């Protein structure tokens, strides 16, 4: 039982590290400037 808990904690930490890495990568590769989005809610403009 104790070994299973250790595997669960290591797996959860691994998932957190991977998710954080993906988030940082997406933020770094996001184009700079103005983002214009048109959808069913209307038009939205965001400055990056």
PDB file of N, CA, C and O in Angstrom:
ATOM      1  N   UNK A   1       0.827  -1.197   0.000  1.00  0.00           N
ATOM      2  CA  UNK A   1       0.000   0.000   0.000  1.00  0.00           C
ATOM      3  C   UNK A   1       0.868   1.257   0.000  1.00  0.00           C
ATOM      4  O   UNK A   1       0.569   2.207  -0.686  1.00  0.00           O
ATOM      5  N   UNK A   2       1.947   1.249   0.780  1.00  0.00           N
ATOM      6  CA  UNK A   2       2.816   2.417   0.868  1.00  0.00           C
ATOM      7  C   UNK A   2       3.521   2.690  -0.465  1.00  0.00           C
ATOM      8  O   UNK A   2       3.692   3.831  -0.861  1.00  0.00           O
ATOM      9  N   UNK A   3       3.895   1.633  -1.166  1.00  0.00           N
ATOM     10  CA  UNK A   3       4.570   1.780  -2.453  1.00  0.00           C
ATOM     11  C   UNK A   3       3.606   2.349  -3.493  1.00  0.00           C
ATOM     12  O   UNK A   3       4.003   3.179  -4.322  1.00  0.00           O
ATOM     13  N   UNK A   4       2.344   1.949  -3.443  1.00  0.00           N
ATOM     14  CA  UNK A   4       1.352   2.482  -4.370  1.00  0.00           C
ATOM     15  C   UNK A   4       1.150   3.980  -4.157  1.00  0.00           C
ATOM     16  O   UNK A   4       0.981   4.735  -5.120  1.00  0.00           O
ATOM     17  N   UNK A   5       1.157   4.411  -2.910  1.00  0.00           N
ATOM     18  CA  UNK A   5       1.017   5.834  -2.599  1.00  0.00           C
ATOM     19  C   UNK A   5       2.203   6.624  -3.148  1.00  0.00           C
ATOM     20  O   UNK A   5       2.030   7.711  -3.703  1.00  0.00           O
ATOM     21  N   UNK A   6       3.386   6.071  -3.025  1.00  0.00           N
ATOM     22  CA  UNK A   6       4.576   6.718  -3.564  1.00  0.00           C
ATOM     23  C   UNK A   6       4.471   6.853  -5.081  1.00  0.00           C
ATOM     24  O   UNK A   6       4.781   7.913  -5.641  1.00  0.00           O
ATOM     25  N   UNK A   7       4.030   5.816  -5.769  1.00  0.00           N
ATOM     26  CA  UNK A   7       3.848   5.877  -7.223  1.00  0.00           C
ATOM     27  C   UNK A   7       2.801   6.917  -7.597  1.00  0.00           C
ATOM     28  O   UNK A   7       2.953   7.628  -8.586  1.00  0.00           O
ATOM     29  N   UNK A   8       1.752   7.024  -6.815  1.00  0.00           N
ATOM     30  CA  UNK A   8       0.702   8.002  -7.074  1.00  0.00           C
ATOM     31  C   UNK A   8       1.232   9.423  -6.942  1.00  0.00           C
ATOM     32  O   UNK A   8       0.972  10.279  -7.787  1.00  0.00           O
ATOM     33  N   UNK A   9       2.018   9.672  -5.903  1.00  0.00           N
ATOM     34  CA  UNK A   9       2.592  11.003  -5.698  1.00  0.00           C
ATOM     35  C   UNK A   9       3.573  11.345  -6.819  1.00  0.00           C
ATOM     36  O   UNK A   9       3.546  12.456  -7.365  1.00  0.00           O
ATOM     37  N   UNK A  10       4.419  10.408  -7.191  1.00  0.00           N
ATOM     38  CA  UNK A  10       5.378  10.650  -8.278  1.00  0.00           C
ATOM     39  C   UNK A  10       4.639  10.890  -9.589  1.00  0.00           C
ATOM     40  O   UNK A  10       4.994  11.794 -10.352  1.00  0.00           O
ATOM     41  N   UNK A  11       3.598  10.134  -9.859  1.00  0.00           N
ATOM     42  CA  UNK A  11       2.810  10.328 -11.074  1.00  0.00           C
ATOM     43  C   UNK A  11       2.128  11.686 -11.104  1.00  0.00           C
ATOM     44  O   UNK A  11       2.115  12.367 -12.134  1.00  0.00           O
ATOM     45  N   UNK A  12       1.575  12.111  -9.969  1.00  0.00           N
ATOM     46  CA  UNK A  12       0.916  13.413  -9.901  1.00  0.00           C
ATOM     47  C   UNK A  12       1.926  14.536 -10.114  1.00  0.00           C
ATOM     48  O   UNK A  12       1.651  15.505 -10.832  1.00  0.00           O
ATOM     49  N   UNK A  13       3.096  14.428  -9.516  1.00  0.00           N
ATOM     50  CA  UNK A  13       4.141  15.443  -9.712  1.00  0.00           C
ATOM     51  C   UNK A  13       4.601  15.486 -11.167  1.00  0.00           C
ATOM     52  O   UNK A  13       4.848  16.565 -11.710  1.00  0.00           O
ATOM     53  N   UNK A  14       4.704  14.341 -11.789  1.00  0.00           N
ATOM     54  CA  UNK A  14       5.090  14.273 -13.193  1.00  0.00           C
ATOM     55  C   UNK A  14       4.066  14.969 -14.079  1.00  0.00           C
ATOM     56  O   UNK A  14       4.426  15.733 -14.981  1.00  0.00           O
ATOM     57  N   UNK A  15       2.795  14.750 -13.806  1.00  0.00           N
ATOM     58  CA  UNK A  15       1.732  15.404 -14.572  1.00  0.00           C
ATOM     59  C   UNK A  15       1.797  16.919 -14.397  1.00  0.00           C
ATOM     60  O   UNK A  15       1.662  17.679 -15.361  1.00  0.00           O
ATOM     61  N   UNK A  16       2.038  17.381 -13.179  1.00  0.00           N
ATOM     62  CA  UNK A  16       2.132  18.822 -12.913  1.00  0.00           C
ATOM     63  C   UNK A  16       3.315  19.429 -13.660  1.00  0.00           C
ATOM     64  O   UNK A  16       3.197  20.489 -14.278  1.00  0.00           O
ATOM     65  N   UNK A  17       4.457  18.763 -13.639  1.00  0.00           N
ATOM     66  CA  UNK A  17       5.651  19.276 -14.320  1.00  0.00           C
ATOM     67  C   UNK A  17       5.427  19.339 -15.827  1.00  0.00           C
ATOM     68  O   UNK A  17       5.778  20.330 -16.479  1.00  0.00           O
ATOM     69  N   UNK A  18       4.809  18.315 -16.405  1.00  0.00           N
ATOM     70  CA  UNK A  18       4.536  18.311 -17.845  1.00  0.00           C
ATOM     71  C   UNK A  18       3.548  19.407 -18.205  1.00  0.00           C
ATOM     72  O   UNK A  18       3.741  20.135 -19.185  1.00  0.00           O
ATOM     73  N   UNK A  19       2.494  19.565 -17.424  1.00  0.00           N
ATOM     74  CA  UNK A  19       1.498  20.601 -17.705  1.00  0.00           C
ATOM     75  C   UNK A  19       2.119  21.990 -17.605  1.00  0.00           C
ATOM     76  O   UNK A  19       1.845  22.865 -18.435  1.00  0.00           O
ATOM     77  N   UNK A  20       2.961  22.218 -16.626  1.00  0.00           N
ATOM     78  CA  UNK A  20       3.631  23.508 -16.483  1.00  0.00           C
ATOM     79  C   UNK A  20       4.576  23.765 -17.658  1.00  0.00           C
ATOM     80  O   UNK A  20       4.646  24.883 -18.171  1.00  0.00           O
ATOM     81  N   UNK A  21       5.265  22.741 -18.102  1.00  0.00           N
ATOM     82  CA  UNK A  21       6.148  22.876 -19.260  1.00  0.00           C
ATOM     83  C   UNK A  21       5.386  23.235 -20.521  1.00  0.00           C
ATOM     84  O   UNK A  21       5.821  24.095 -21.296  1.00  0.00           O
ATOM     85  N   UNK A  22       4.248  22.597 -20.739  1.00  0.00           N
ATOM     86  CA  UNK A  22       3.422  22.914 -21.909  1.00  0.00           C
ATOM     87  C   UNK A  22       2.906  24.342 -21.826  1.00  0.00           C
ATOM     88  O   UNK A  22       2.914  25.073 -22.812  1.00  0.00           O
ATOM     89  N   UNK A  23       2.481  24.768 -20.657  1.00  0.00           N
ATOM     90  CA  UNK A  23       1.985  26.138 -20.477  1.00  0.00           C
ATOM     91  C   UNK A  23       3.075  27.166 -20.782  1.00  0.00           C
ATOM     92  O   UNK A  23       2.843  28.131 -21.508  1.00  0.00           O
ATOM     93  N   UNK A  24       4.258  26.958 -20.239  1.00  0.00           N
ATOM     94  CA  UNK A  24       5.366  27.892 -20.463  1.00  0.00           C
ATOM     95  C   UNK A  24       5.748  27.913 -21.935  1.00  0.00           C
ATOM     96  O   UNK A  24       5.980  28.976 -22.507  1.00  0.00           O
ATOM     97  N   UNK A  25       5.785  26.749 -22.571  1.00  0.00           N
ATOM     98  CA  UNK A  25       6.123  26.681 -23.998  1.00  0.00           C
ATOM     99  C   UNK A  25       5.109  27.459 -24.830  1.00  0.00           C
ATOM    100  O   UNK A  25       5.482  28.218 -25.722  1.00  0.00           O
ATOM    101  N   UNK A  26       3.830  27.291 -24.540  1.00  0.00           N
ATOM    102  CA  UNK A  26       2.793  28.002 -25.304  1.00  0.00           C
ATOM    103  C   UNK A  26       2.874  29.504 -25.095  1.00  0.00           C
ATOM    104  O   UNK A  26       2.645  30.275 -26.012  1.00  0.00           O
ATOM    105  N   UNK A  27       3.196  29.934 -23.880  1.00  0.00           N
ATOM    106  CA  UNK A  27       3.326  31.364 -23.615  1.00  0.00           C
ATOM    107  C   UNK A  27       4.539  31.949 -24.333  1.00  0.00           C
ATOM    108  O   UNK A  27       4.492  33.078 -24.806  1.00  0.00           O
ATOM    109  N   UNK A  28       5.616  31.195 -24.409  1.00  0.00           N
ATOM    110  CA  UNK A  28       6.830  31.684 -25.054  1.00  0.00           C
ATOM    111  C   UNK A  28       6.685  31.743 -26.572  1.00  0.00           C
ATOM    112  O   UNK A  28       7.288  32.597 -27.215  1.00  0.00           O
ATOM    113  N   UNK A  29       5.920  30.831 -27.158  1.00  0.00           N
ATOM    114  CA  UNK A  29       5.798  30.782 -28.615  1.00  0.00           C
ATOM    115  C   UNK A  29       4.592  31.558 -29.119  1.00  0.00           C
ATOM    116  O   UNK A  29       4.354  31.590 -30.320  1.00  0.00           O
ATOM    117  N   UNK A  30       3.856  32.173 -28.224  1.00  0.00           N
ATOM    118  CA  UNK A  30       2.687  32.958 -28.626  1.00  0.00           C
ATOM    119  C   UNK A  30       3.148  34.217 -29.351  1.00  0.00           C
ATOM    120  O   UNK A  30       4.064  34.895 -28.886  1.00  0.00           O
ATOM    121  N   UNK A  31       2.533  34.530 -30.481  1.00  0.00           N
ATOM    122  CA  UNK A  31       2.961  35.718 -31.214  1.00  0.00           C
ATOM    123  C   UNK A  31       2.638  36.993 -30.435  1.00  0.00           C
ATOM    124  O   UNK A  31       1.616  37.088 -29.764  1.00  0.00           O
ATOM    125  N   UNK A  32       3.534  37.961 -30.542  1.00  0.00           N
ATOM    126  CA  UNK A  32       3.339  39.235 -29.860  1.00  0.00           C
ATOM    127  C   UNK A  32       2.474  40.143 -30.732  1.00  0.00           C
ATOM    128  O   UNK A  32       2.473  40.037 -31.948  1.00  0.00           O
ATOM    129  N   UNK A  33       1.761  41.051 -30.095  1.00  0.00           N
ATOM    130  CA  UNK A  33       0.937  41.995 -30.836  1.00  0.00           C
ATOM    131  C   UNK A  33      -0.510  41.935 -30.391  1.00  0.00           C
ATOM    132  O   UNK A  33      -0.817  41.751 -29.227  1.00  0.00           O
ATOM    133  N   UNK A  34      -1.414  42.063 -31.354  1.00  0.00           N
ATOM    134  CA  UNK A  34      -2.843  42.109 -31.082  1.00  0.00           C
ATOM    135  C   UNK A  34      -3.490  40.831 -31.591  1.00  0.00           C
ATOM    136  O   UNK A  34      -3.205  40.379 -32.689  1.00  0.00           O
ATOM    137  N   UNK A  35      -4.346  40.251 -30.764  1.00  0.00           N
ATOM    138  CA  UNK A  35      -5.073  39.044 -31.136  1.00  0.00           C
ATOM    139  C   UNK A  35      -6.529  39.421 -31.393  1.00  0.00           C
ATOM    140  O   UNK A  35      -7.190  40.015 -30.551  1.00  0.00           O
ATOM    141  N   UNK A  36      -7.027  39.092 -32.579  1.00  0.00           N
ATOM    142  CA  UNK A  36      -8.403  39.395 -32.967  1.00  0.00           C
ATOM    143  C   UNK A  36      -9.144  38.075 -33.107  1.00  0.00           C
ATOM    144  O   UNK A  36      -8.751  37.213 -33.889  1.00  0.00           O
ATOM    145  N   UNK A  37     -10.208  37.900 -32.319  1.00  0.00           N
ATOM    146  CA  UNK A  37     -10.965  36.653 -32.346  1.00  0.00           C
ATOM    147  C   UNK A  37     -12.412  36.960 -32.710  1.00  0.00           C
ATOM    148  O   UNK A  37     -13.046  37.817 -32.092  1.00  0.00           O
ATOM    149  N   UNK A  38     -12.924  36.260 -33.712  1.00  0.00           N
ATOM    150  CA  UNK A  38     -14.313  36.427 -34.125  1.00  0.00           C
ATOM    151  C   UNK A  38     -14.998  35.073 -33.964  1.00  0.00           C
ATOM    152  O   UNK A  38     -14.578  34.086 -34.556  1.00  0.00           O
ATOM    153  N   UNK A  39     -16.040  35.039 -33.134  1.00  0.00           N
ATOM    154  CA  UNK A  39     -16.791  33.800 -32.937  1.00  0.00           C
ATOM    155  C   UNK A  39     -18.258  34.130 -32.719  1.00  0.00           C
ATOM    156  O   UNK A  39     -18.693  35.250 -32.990  1.00  0.00           O
ATOM    157  N   UNK A  40     -19.021  33.155 -32.230  1.00  0.00           N
ATOM    158  CA  UNK A  40     -20.461  33.358 -32.059  1.00  0.00           C
ATOM    159  C   UNK A  40     -20.791  34.356 -30.949  1.00  0.00           C
ATOM    160  O   UNK A  40     -21.900  34.864 -30.870  1.00  0.00           O
ATOM    161  N   UNK A  41     -19.821  34.679 -30.096  1.00  0.00           N
ATOM    162  CA  UNK A  41     -20.030  35.669 -29.031  1.00  0.00           C
ATOM    163  C   UNK A  41     -19.739  37.088 -29.509  1.00  0.00           C
ATOM    164  O   UNK A  41     -19.963  38.035 -28.767  1.00  0.00           O
ATOM    165  N   UNK A  42     -19.192  37.212 -30.710  1.00  0.00           N
ATOM    166  CA  UNK A  42     -18.872  38.527 -31.254  1.00  0.00           C
ATOM    167  C   UNK A  42     -17.399  38.661 -31.549  1.00  0.00           C
ATOM    168  O   UNK A  42     -16.704  37.687 -31.781  1.00  0.00           O
ATOM    169  N   UNK A  43     -16.925  39.877 -31.506  1.00  0.00           N
ATOM    170  CA  UNK A  43     -15.522  40.176 -31.805  1.00  0.00           C
ATOM    171  C   UNK A  43     -14.821  40.543 -30.507  1.00  0.00           C
ATOM    172  O   UNK A  43     -15.324  41.336 -29.721  1.00  0.00           O
ATOM    173  N   UNK A  44     -13.645  39.947 -30.290  1.00  0.00           N
ATOM    174  CA  UNK A  44     -12.846  40.313 -29.126  1.00  0.00           C
ATOM    175  C   UNK A  44     -11.430  40.640 -29.591  1.00  0.00           C
ATOM    176  O   UNK A  44     -10.885  39.988 -30.463  1.00  0.00           O
ATOM    177  N   UNK A  45     -10.869  41.680 -28.996  1.00  0.00           N
ATOM    178  CA  UNK A  45      -9.527  42.133 -29.321  1.00  0.00           C
ATOM    179  C   UNK A  45      -8.712  42.097 -28.035  1.00  0.00           C
ATOM    180  O   UNK A  45      -9.127  42.652 -27.023  1.00  0.00           O
ATOM    181  N   UNK A  46      -7.565  41.428 -28.080  1.00  0.00           N
ATOM    182  CA  UNK A  46      -6.680  41.329 -26.923  1.00  0.00           C
ATOM    183  C   UNK A  46      -5.275  41.716 -27.328  1.00  0.00           C
ATOM    184  O   UNK A  46      -4.784  41.299 -28.372  1.00  0.00           O
ATOM    185  N   UNK A  47      -4.622  42.498 -26.479  1.00  0.00           N
ATOM    186  CA  UNK A  47      -3.216  42.820 -26.713  1.00  0.00           C
ATOM    187  C   UNK A  47      -2.369  41.804 -25.984  1.00  0.00           C
ATOM    188  O   UNK A  47      -2.570  41.529 -24.808  1.00  0.00           O
ATOM    189  N   UNK A  48      -1.410  41.212 -26.690  1.00  0.00           N
ATOM    190  CA  UNK A  48      -0.534  40.190 -26.085  1.00  0.00           C
ATOM    191  C   UNK A  48       0.706  40.798 -25.521  1.00  0.00           C
ATOM    192  O   UNK A  48       1.271  41.707 -25.948  1.00  0.00           O
TER     193      UNK A  48
END
